[in-house]
mmCIF file of C-alpha atoms in Angstrom:
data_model
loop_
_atom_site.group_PDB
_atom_site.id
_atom_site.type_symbol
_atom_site.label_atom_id
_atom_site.label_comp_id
_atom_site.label_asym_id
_atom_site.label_seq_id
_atom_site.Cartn_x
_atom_site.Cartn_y
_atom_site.Cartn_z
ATOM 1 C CA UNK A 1 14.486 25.091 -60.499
ATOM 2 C CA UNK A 2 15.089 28.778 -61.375
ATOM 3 C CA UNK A 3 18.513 30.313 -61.361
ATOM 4 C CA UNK A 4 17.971 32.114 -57.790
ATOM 5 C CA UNK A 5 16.488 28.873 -55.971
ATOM 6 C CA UNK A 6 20.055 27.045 -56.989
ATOM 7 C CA UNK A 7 22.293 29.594 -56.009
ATOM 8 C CA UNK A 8 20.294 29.259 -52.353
ATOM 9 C CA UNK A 9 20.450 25.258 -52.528
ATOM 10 C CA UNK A 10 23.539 24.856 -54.462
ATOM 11 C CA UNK A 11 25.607 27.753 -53.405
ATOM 12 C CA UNK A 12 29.415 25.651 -53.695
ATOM 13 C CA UNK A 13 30.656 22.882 -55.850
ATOM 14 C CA UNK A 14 30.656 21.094 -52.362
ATOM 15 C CA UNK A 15 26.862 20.888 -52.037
ATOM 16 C CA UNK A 16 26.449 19.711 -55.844
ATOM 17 C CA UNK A 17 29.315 16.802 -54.933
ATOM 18 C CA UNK A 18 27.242 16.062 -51.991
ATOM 19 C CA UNK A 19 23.514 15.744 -53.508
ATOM 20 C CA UNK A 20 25.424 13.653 -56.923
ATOM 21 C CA UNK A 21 26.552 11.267 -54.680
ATOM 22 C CA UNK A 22 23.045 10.470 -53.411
ATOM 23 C CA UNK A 23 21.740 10.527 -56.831
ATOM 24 C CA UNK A 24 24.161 7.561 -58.686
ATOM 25 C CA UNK A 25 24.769 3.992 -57.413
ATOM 26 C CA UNK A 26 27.619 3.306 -55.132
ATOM 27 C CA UNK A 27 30.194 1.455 -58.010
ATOM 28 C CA UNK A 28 29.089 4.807 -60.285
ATOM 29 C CA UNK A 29 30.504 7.529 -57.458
ATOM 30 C CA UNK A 30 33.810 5.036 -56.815
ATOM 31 C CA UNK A 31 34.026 5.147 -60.863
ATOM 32 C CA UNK A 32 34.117 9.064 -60.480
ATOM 33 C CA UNK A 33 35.726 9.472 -57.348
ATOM 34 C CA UNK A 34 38.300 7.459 -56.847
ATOM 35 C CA UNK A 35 42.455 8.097 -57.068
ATOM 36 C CA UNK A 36 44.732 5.355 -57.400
ATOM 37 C CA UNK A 37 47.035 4.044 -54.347
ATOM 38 C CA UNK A 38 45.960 5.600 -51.328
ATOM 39 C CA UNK A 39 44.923 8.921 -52.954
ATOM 40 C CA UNK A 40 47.674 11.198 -51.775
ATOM 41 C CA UNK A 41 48.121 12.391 -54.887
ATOM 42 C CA UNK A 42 44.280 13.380 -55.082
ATOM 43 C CA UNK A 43 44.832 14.761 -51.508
ATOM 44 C CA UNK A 44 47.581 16.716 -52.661
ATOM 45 C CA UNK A 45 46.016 18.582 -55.173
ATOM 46 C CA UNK A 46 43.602 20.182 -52.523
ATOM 47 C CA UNK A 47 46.227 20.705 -49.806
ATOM 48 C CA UNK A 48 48.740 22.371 -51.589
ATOM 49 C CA UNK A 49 46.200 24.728 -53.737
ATOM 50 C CA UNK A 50 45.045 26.058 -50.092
ATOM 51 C CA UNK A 51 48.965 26.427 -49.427
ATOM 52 C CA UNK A 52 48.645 29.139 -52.584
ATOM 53 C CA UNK A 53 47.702 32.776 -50.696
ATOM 54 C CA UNK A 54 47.285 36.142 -52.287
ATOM 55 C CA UNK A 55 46.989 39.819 -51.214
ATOM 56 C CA UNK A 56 43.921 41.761 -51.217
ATOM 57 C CA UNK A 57 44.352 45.423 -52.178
ATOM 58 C CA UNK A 58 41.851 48.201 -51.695
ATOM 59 C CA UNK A 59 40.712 51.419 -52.524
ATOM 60 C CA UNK A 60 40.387 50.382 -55.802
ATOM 61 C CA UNK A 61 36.855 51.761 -56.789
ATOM 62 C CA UNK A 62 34.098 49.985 -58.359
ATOM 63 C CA UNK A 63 34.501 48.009 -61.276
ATOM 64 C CA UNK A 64 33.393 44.952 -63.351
ATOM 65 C CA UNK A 65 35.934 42.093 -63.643
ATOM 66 C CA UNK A 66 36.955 40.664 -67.174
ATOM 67 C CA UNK A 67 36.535 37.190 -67.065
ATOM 68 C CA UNK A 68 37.661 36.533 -70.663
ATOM 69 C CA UNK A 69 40.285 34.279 -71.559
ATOM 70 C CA UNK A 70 42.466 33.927 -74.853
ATOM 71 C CA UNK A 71 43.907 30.641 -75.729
ATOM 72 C CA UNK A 72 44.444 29.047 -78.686
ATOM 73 C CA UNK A 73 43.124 30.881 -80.946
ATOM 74 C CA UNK A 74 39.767 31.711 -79.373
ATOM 75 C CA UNK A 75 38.409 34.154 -77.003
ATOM 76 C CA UNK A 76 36.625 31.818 -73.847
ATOM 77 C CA UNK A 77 33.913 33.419 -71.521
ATOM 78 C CA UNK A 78 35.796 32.047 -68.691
ATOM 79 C CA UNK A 79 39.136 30.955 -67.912
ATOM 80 C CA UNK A 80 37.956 27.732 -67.232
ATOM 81 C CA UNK A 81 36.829 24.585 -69.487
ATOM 82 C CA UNK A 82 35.672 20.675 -68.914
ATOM 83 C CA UNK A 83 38.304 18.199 -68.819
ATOM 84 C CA UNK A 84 38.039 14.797 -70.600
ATOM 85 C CA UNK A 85 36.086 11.777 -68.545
ATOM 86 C CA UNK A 86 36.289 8.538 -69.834
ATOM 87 C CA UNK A 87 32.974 7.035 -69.954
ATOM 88 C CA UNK A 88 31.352 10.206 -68.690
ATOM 89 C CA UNK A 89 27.833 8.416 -69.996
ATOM 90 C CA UNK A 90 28.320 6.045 -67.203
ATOM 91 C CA UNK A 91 27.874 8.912 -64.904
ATOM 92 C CA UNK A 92 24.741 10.487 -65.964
ATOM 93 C CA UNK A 93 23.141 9.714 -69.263
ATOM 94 C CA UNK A 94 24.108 11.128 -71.827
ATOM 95 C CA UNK A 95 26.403 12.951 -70.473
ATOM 96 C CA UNK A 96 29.108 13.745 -72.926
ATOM 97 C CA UNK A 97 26.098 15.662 -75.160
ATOM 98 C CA UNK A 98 24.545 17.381 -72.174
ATOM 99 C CA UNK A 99 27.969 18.695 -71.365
ATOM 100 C CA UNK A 100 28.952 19.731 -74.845
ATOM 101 C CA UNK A 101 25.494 21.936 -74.785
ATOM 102 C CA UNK A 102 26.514 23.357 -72.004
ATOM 103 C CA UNK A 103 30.370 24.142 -72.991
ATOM 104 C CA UNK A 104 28.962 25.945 -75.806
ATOM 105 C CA UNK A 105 26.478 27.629 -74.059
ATOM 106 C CA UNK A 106 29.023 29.233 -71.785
ATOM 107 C CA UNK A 107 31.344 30.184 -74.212
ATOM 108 C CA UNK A 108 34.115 27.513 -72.852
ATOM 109 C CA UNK A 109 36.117 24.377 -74.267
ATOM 110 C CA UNK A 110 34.609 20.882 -73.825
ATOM 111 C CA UNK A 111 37.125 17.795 -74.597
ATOM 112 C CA UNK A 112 35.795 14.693 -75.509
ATOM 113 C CA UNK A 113 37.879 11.356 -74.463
ATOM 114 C CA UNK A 114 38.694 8.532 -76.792
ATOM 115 C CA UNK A 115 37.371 6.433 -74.635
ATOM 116 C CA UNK A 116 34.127 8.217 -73.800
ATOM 117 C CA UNK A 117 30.214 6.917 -74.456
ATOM 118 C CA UNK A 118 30.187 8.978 -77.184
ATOM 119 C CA UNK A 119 31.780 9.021 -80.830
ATOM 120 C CA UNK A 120 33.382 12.462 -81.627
ATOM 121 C CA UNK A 121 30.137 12.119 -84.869
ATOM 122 C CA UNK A 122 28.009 12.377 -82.116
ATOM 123 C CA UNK A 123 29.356 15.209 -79.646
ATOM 124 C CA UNK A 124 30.403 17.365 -82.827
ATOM 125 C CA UNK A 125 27.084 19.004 -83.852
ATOM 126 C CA UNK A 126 27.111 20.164 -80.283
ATOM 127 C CA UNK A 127 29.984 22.244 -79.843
ATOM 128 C CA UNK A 128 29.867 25.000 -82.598
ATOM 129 C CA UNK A 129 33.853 24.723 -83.083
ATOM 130 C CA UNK A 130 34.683 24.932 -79.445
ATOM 131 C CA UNK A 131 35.539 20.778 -79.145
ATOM 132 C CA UNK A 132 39.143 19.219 -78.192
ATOM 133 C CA UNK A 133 39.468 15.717 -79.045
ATOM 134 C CA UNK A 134 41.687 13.830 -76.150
ATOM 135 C CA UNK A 135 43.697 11.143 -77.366
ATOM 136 C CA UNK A 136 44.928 8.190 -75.681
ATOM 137 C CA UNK A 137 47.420 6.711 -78.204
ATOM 138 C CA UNK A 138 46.441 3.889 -80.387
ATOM 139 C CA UNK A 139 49.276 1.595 -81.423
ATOM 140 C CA UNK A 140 48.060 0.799 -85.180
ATOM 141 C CA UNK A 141 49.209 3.531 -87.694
ATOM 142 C CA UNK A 142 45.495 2.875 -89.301
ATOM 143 C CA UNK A 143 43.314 3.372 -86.101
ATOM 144 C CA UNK A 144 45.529 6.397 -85.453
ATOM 145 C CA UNK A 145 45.144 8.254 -88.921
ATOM 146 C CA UNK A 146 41.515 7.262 -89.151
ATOM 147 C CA UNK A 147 40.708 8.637 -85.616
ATOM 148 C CA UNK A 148 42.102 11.842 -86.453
ATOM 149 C CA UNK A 149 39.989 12.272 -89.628
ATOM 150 C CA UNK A 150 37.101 11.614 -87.577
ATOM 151 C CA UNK A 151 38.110 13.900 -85.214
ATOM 152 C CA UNK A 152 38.543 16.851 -87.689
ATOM 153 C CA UNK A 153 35.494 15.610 -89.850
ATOM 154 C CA UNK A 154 33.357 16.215 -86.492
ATOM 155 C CA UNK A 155 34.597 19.897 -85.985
ATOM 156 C CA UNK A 156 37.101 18.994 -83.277
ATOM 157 C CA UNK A 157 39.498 21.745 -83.748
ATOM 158 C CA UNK A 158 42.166 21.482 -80.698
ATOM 159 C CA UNK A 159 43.967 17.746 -79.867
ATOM 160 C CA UNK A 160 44.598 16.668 -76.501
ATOM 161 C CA UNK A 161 47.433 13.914 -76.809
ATOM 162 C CA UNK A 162 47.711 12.675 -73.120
ATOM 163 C CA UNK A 163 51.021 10.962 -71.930
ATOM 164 C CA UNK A 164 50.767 10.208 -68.470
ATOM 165 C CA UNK A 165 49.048 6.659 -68.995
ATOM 166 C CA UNK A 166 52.092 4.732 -70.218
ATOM 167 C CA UNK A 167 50.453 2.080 -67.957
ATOM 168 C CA UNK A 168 46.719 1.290 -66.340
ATOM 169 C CA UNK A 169 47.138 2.283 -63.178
ATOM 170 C CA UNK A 170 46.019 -0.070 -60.059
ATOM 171 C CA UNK A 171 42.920 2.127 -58.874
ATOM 172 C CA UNK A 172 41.711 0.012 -55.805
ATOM 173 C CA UNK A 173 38.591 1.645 -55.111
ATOM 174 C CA UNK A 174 37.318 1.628 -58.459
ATOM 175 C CA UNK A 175 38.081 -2.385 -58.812
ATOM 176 C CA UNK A 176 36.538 -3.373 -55.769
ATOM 177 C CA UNK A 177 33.465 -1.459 -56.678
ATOM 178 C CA UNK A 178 32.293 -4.611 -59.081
ATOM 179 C CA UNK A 179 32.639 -2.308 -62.281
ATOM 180 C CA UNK A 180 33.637 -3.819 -65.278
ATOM 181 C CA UNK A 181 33.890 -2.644 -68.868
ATOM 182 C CA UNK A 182 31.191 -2.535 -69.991
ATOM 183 C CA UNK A 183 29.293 -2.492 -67.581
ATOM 184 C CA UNK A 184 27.567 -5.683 -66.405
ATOM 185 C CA UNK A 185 25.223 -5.431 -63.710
ATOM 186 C CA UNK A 186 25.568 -8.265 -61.562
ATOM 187 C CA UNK A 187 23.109 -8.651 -58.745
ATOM 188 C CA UNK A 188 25.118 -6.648 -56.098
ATOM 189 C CA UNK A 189 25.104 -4.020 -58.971
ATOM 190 C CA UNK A 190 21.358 -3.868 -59.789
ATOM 191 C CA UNK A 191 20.843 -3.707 -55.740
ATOM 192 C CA UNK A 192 22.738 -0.381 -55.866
ATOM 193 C CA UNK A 193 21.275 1.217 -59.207
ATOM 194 C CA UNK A 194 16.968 -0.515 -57.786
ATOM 195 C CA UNK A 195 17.505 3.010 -54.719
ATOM 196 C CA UNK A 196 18.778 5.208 -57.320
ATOM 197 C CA UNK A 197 15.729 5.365 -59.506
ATOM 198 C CA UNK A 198 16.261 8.832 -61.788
ATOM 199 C CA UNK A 199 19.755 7.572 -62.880
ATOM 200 C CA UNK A 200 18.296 4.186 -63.440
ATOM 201 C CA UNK A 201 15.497 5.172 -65.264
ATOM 202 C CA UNK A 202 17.915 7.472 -67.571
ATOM 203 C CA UNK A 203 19.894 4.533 -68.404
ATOM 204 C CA UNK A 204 16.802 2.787 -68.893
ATOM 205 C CA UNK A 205 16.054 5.005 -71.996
ATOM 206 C CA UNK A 206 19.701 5.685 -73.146
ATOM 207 C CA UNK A 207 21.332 2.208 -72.995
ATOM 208 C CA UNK A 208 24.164 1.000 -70.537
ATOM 209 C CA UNK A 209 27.326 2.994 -71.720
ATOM 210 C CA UNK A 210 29.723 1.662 -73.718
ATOM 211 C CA UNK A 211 32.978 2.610 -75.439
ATOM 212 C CA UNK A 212 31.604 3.653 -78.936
ATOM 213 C CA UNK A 213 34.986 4.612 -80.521
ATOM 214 C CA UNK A 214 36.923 2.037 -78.848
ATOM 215 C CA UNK A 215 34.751 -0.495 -79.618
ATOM 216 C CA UNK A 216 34.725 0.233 -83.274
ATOM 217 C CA UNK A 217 38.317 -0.282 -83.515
ATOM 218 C CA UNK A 218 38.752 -3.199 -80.782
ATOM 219 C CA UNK A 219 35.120 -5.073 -81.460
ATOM 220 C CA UNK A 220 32.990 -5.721 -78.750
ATOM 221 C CA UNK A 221 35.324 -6.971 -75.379
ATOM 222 C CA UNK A 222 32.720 -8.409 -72.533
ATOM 223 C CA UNK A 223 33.991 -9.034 -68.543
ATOM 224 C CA UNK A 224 37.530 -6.243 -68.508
ATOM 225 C CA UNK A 225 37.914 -4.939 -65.240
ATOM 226 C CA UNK A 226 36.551 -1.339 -65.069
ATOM 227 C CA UNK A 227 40.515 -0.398 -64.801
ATOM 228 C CA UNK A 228 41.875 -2.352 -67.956
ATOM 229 C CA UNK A 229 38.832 -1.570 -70.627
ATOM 230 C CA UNK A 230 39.038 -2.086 -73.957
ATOM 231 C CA UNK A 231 40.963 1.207 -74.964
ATOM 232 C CA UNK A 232 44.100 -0.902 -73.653
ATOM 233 C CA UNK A 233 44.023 -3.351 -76.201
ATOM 234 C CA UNK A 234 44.605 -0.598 -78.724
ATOM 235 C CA UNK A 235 46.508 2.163 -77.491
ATOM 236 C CA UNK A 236 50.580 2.306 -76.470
ATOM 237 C CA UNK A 237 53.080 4.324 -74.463
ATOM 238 C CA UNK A 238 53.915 6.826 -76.841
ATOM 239 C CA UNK A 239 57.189 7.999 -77.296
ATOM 240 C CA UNK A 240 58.956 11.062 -78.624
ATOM 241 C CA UNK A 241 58.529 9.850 -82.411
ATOM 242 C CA UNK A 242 55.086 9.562 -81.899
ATOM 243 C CA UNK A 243 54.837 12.591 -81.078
ATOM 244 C CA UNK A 244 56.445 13.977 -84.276
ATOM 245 C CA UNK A 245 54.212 11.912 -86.080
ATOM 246 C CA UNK A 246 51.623 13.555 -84.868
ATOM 247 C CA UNK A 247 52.229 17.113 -85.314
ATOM 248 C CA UNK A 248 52.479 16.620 -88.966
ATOM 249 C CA UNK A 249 49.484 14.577 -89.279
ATOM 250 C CA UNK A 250 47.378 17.202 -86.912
ATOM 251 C CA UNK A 251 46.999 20.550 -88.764
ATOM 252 C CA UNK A 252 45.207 22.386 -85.371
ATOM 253 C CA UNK A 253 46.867 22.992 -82.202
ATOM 254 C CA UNK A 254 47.868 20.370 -80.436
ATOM 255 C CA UNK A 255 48.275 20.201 -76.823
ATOM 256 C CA UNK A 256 50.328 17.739 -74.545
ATOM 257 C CA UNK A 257 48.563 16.434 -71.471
ATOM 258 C CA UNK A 258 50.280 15.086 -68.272
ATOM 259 C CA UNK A 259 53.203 17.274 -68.024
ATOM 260 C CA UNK A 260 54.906 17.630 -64.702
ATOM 261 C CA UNK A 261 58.474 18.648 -65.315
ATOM 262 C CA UNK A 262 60.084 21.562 -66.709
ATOM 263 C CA UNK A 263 62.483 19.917 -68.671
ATOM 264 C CA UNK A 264 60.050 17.903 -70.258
ATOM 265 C CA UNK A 265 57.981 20.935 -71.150
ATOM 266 C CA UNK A 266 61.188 22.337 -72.633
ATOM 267 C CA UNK A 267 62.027 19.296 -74.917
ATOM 268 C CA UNK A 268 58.027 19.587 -75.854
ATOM 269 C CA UNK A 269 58.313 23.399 -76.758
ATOM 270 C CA UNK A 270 60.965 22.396 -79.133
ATOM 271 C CA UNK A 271 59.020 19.746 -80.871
ATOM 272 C CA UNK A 272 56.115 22.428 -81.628
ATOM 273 C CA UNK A 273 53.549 21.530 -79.944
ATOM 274 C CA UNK A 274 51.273 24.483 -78.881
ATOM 275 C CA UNK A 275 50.518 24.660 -75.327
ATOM 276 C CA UNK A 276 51.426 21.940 -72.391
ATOM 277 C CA UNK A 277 48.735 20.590 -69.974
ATOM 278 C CA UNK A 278 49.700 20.412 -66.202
ATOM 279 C CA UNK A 279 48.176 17.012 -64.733
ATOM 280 C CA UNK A 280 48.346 14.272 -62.519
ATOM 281 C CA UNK A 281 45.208 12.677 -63.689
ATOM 282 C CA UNK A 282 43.146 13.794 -60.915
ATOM 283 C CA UNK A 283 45.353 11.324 -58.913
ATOM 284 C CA UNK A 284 44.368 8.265 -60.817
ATOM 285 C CA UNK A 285 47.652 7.381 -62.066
ATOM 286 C CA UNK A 286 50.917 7.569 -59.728
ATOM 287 C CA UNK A 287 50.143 8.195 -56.333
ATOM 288 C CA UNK A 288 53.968 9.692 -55.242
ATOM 289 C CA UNK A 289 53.022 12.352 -57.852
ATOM 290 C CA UNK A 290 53.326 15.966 -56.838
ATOM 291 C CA UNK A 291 50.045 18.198 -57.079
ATOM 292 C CA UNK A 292 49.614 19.985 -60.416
ATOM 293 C CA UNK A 293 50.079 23.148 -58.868
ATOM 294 C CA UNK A 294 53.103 22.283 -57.056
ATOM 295 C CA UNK A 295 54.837 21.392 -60.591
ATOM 296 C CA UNK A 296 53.511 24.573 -62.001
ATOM 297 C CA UNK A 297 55.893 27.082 -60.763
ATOM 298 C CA UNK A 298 58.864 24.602 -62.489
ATOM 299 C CA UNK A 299 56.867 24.207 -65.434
ATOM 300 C CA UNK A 300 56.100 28.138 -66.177
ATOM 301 C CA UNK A 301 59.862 28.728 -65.702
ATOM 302 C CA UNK A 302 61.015 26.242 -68.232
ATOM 303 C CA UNK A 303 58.458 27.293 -71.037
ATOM 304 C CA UNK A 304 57.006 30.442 -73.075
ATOM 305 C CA UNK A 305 54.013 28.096 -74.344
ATOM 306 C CA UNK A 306 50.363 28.367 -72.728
ATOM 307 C CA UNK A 307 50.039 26.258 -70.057
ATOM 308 C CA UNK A 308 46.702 24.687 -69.023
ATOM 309 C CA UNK A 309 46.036 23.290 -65.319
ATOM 310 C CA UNK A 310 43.677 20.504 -63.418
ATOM 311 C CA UNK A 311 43.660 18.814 -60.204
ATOM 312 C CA UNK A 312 41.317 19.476 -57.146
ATOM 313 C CA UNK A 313 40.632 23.081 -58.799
ATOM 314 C CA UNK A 314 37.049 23.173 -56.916
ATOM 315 C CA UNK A 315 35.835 27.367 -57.456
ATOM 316 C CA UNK A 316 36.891 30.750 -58.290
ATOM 317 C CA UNK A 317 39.292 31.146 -56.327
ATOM 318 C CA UNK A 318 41.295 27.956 -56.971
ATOM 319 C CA UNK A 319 41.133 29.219 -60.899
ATOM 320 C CA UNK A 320 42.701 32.523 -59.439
ATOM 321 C CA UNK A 321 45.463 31.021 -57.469
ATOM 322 C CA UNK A 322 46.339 29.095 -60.313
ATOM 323 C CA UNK A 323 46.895 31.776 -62.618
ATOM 324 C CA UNK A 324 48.811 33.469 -60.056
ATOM 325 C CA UNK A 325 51.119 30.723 -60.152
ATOM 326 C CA UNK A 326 51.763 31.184 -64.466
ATOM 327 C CA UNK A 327 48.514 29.294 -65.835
ATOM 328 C CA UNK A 328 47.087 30.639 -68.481
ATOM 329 C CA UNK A 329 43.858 28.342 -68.211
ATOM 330 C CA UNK A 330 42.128 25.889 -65.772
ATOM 331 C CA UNK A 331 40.385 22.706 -66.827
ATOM 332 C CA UNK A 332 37.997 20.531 -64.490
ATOM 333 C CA UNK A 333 37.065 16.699 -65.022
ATOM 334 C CA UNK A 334 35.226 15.451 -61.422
ATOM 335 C CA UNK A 335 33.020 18.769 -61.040
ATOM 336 C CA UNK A 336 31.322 18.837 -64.000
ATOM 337 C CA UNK A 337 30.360 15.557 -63.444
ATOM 338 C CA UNK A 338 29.164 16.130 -60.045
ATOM 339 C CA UNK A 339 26.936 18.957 -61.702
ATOM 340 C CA UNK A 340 25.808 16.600 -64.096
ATOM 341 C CA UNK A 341 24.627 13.916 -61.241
ATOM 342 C CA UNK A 342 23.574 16.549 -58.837
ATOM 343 C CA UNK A 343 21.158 18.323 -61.611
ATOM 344 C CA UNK A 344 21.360 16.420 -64.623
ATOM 345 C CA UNK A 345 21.053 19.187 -67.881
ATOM 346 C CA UNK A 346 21.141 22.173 -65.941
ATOM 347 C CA UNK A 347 23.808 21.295 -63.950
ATOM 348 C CA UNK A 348 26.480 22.412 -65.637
ATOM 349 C CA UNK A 349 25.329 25.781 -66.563
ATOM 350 C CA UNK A 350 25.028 26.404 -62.691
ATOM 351 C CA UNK A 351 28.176 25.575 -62.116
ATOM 352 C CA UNK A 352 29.768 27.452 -64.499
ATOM 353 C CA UNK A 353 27.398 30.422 -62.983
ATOM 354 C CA UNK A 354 29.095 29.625 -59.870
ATOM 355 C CA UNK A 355 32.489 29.521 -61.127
ATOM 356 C CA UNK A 356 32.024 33.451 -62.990
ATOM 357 C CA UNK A 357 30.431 34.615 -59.293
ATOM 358 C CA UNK A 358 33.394 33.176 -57.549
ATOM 359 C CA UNK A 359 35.939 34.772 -59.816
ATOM 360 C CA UNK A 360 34.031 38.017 -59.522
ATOM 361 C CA UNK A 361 33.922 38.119 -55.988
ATOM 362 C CA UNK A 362 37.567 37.028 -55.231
ATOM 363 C CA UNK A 363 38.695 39.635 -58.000
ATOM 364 C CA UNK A 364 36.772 42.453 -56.491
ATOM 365 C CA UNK A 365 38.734 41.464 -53.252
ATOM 366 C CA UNK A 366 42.042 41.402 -54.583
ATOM 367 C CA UNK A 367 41.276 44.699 -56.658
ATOM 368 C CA UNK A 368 42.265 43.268 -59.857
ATOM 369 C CA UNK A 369 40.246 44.004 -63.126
ATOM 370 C CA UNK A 370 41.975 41.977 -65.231
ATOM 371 C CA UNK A 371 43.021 38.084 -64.608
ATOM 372 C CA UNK A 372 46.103 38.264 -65.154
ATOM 373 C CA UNK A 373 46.961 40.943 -62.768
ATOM 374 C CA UNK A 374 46.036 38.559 -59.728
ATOM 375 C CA UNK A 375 49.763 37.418 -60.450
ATOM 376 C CA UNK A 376 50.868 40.787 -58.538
ATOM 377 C CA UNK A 377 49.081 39.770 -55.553
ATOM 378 C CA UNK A 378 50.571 36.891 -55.024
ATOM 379 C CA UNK A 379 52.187 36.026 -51.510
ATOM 380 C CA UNK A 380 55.720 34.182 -52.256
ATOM 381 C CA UNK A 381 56.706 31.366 -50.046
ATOM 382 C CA UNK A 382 59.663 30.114 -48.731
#
């Protein structure tokens, strides 16, 4: 489809959610979809972002936005990059690659899970220095120093140490779906992926997913459920030593996923690492969790680090009222992935197009050139 003909189809993230969940089998889209509990938490990260109003301001002339975004280190095209998925390959196939490609392509970050399809050997070549490595934190001293030399070896130049899975979380939707890890397709399974034929036929050619990394460490584990995989067997709740240990064996910035609190992203400013990541885990984790960008105003006060934001962001505008709020970048995990389902390659290159219009259009409303000067039209509450 040409550029033009998706922007008429696929105007909003909304319409590429809708045509990916027609295009992947039902225990797939509850993989993807689903929150823990009774998905407040995943409800709260859309209610309260639509709480978040700013001012237009007019009379401002005509002008083109700037969309880019410093962080790190590196200059980004947009103030927006893709979140870490485990088992994104499970999704669409090859997914982790196709989405690397595209990260690179539009000039943003792409983070790769520990516990994705993929080995960080094989997403490397694909992200011309613009990869983050998430790591969920493996108990042996071994595993740990060897993942991080594979890590660096690959060009993976930002980690991603996330501490908001101290435990597997219940995830009811995803365990009734019937997915285990990996996946076994049992016959109520196979009925599901026989009416989805593209995504079958992928998987046909790639392979059913697996845990590459994981299983390298672990061996091969047959039968988990689809919410206690194999990456459980190796990792553990880090604690603050852990954490020291790991800035001195990382040499690149290092970034601290699953923050909530301001005093914890005080005590984490102190230990050194470089920027704190605002999360709930897309509501997959705790589900009496506040919504990332209720946290954020807390967060920003307690901390001169960069901060980095996900949960329900879902266009432009949510990337705008965001950085209103202190962020100094957005991440998204479930819409790329849509993108990926709804179009497979070129997917995620049309979102991304729709993400820059968005921005565009709700800066030209608000009269602000520059991103960072949406924080002036911000509406306070209370």
């Amino acid at each position: 489809m040409r550029s033009m003909d998706l922007h008429s189809r696929y105007p909003a993230l909304s319409d590429l959610r809708a045509r990916a969940m027609r295009r992947v089998p039902r225990f797939v889209w509850e993989y993807l979809d689903s929150g823990t509990g009774v998905e407040a938490t995943k409800a709260r990260n859309r209610a309260m972002l639509d709480q978040v109003r700013l001012s237009p301001s007019i009379l401002h002339g005509e002008f083109t936005p700037d969309l880019t975004t410093p962080l790190l280190g590196q200059t980004h095209a947009l103030p927006v990059g893709i979140a870490p998925v485990g088992m994104s390959g499970l999704i669409w196939p090859d997914a982790e690659r196709h989405l690397a490609r595209a990260a690179t392509a539009a000039g943003i970050p792409y983070t790769l899970s520990t516990v994705a399809s993929q080995k960080p050997e094989d997403v490397g070549p694909c992200l011309n220095g613009q990869g983050w490595f998430q790591m969920y934190p493996p108990r042996d001293p071994e595993i740990r120093a060897d993942m991080l030399r594979r890590a660096r070896a690959a060009g993976f130049r930002v980690l991603v140490l996330t501490v908001d899975v101290p435990v597997g979380s219940r995830r009811e939707r995803q365990v009734r779906s019937g997915l285990t890890q990996p996946p076994k397709l049992t016959p109520r399974l196979m009925a599901q992926v026989a009416i989805r034929p593209v995504w079958a036929l992928g998987m046909a050619q790639q392979g059913m997913p697996r845990m590459r990394l994981i299983d390298e460490y672990a061996g091969q584990t047959k039968g988990l459920p689809s919410n206690k995989h194999a990456g459980y067997l190796l990792r553990t709740s880090p604690d603050w030593d852990y954490l020291r240990w790991l800035r001195e064996a990382w040499d690149g910035p290092l970034v601290v996923k699953g923050v909530l609190r301001g005093d914890d992203a005080e005590a984490l400013e102190k230990e050194g690492v470089d920027a704190l990541w605002i999360s709930n885990h897309a509501g997959r984790q705790f589900d009496a969790a506040p919504a990332t960008i209720e946290a954020l105003p807390e967060v920003r006060a307690a901390t001169d680090l960069p901060i980095i934001l996900d949960g329900g962001i879902e266009g432009g505008l949510d990337i705008l009222r965001a950085v209103a709020l202190g962020a100094d970048f957005v991440m998204m995990g479930r819409g790329w992935h849509f993108a990926l389902a709804a179009l497979g390659a070129q997917g995620p290159a049309h979102l991304a197009d729709i993400l820059a219009e968005d921005l565009r259009a709700n800066m030209g409303q608000l009269g602000t050139e520059r991103l960072w000067d949406v924080r002036k039209r911000l509406i306070p509450t209370g």
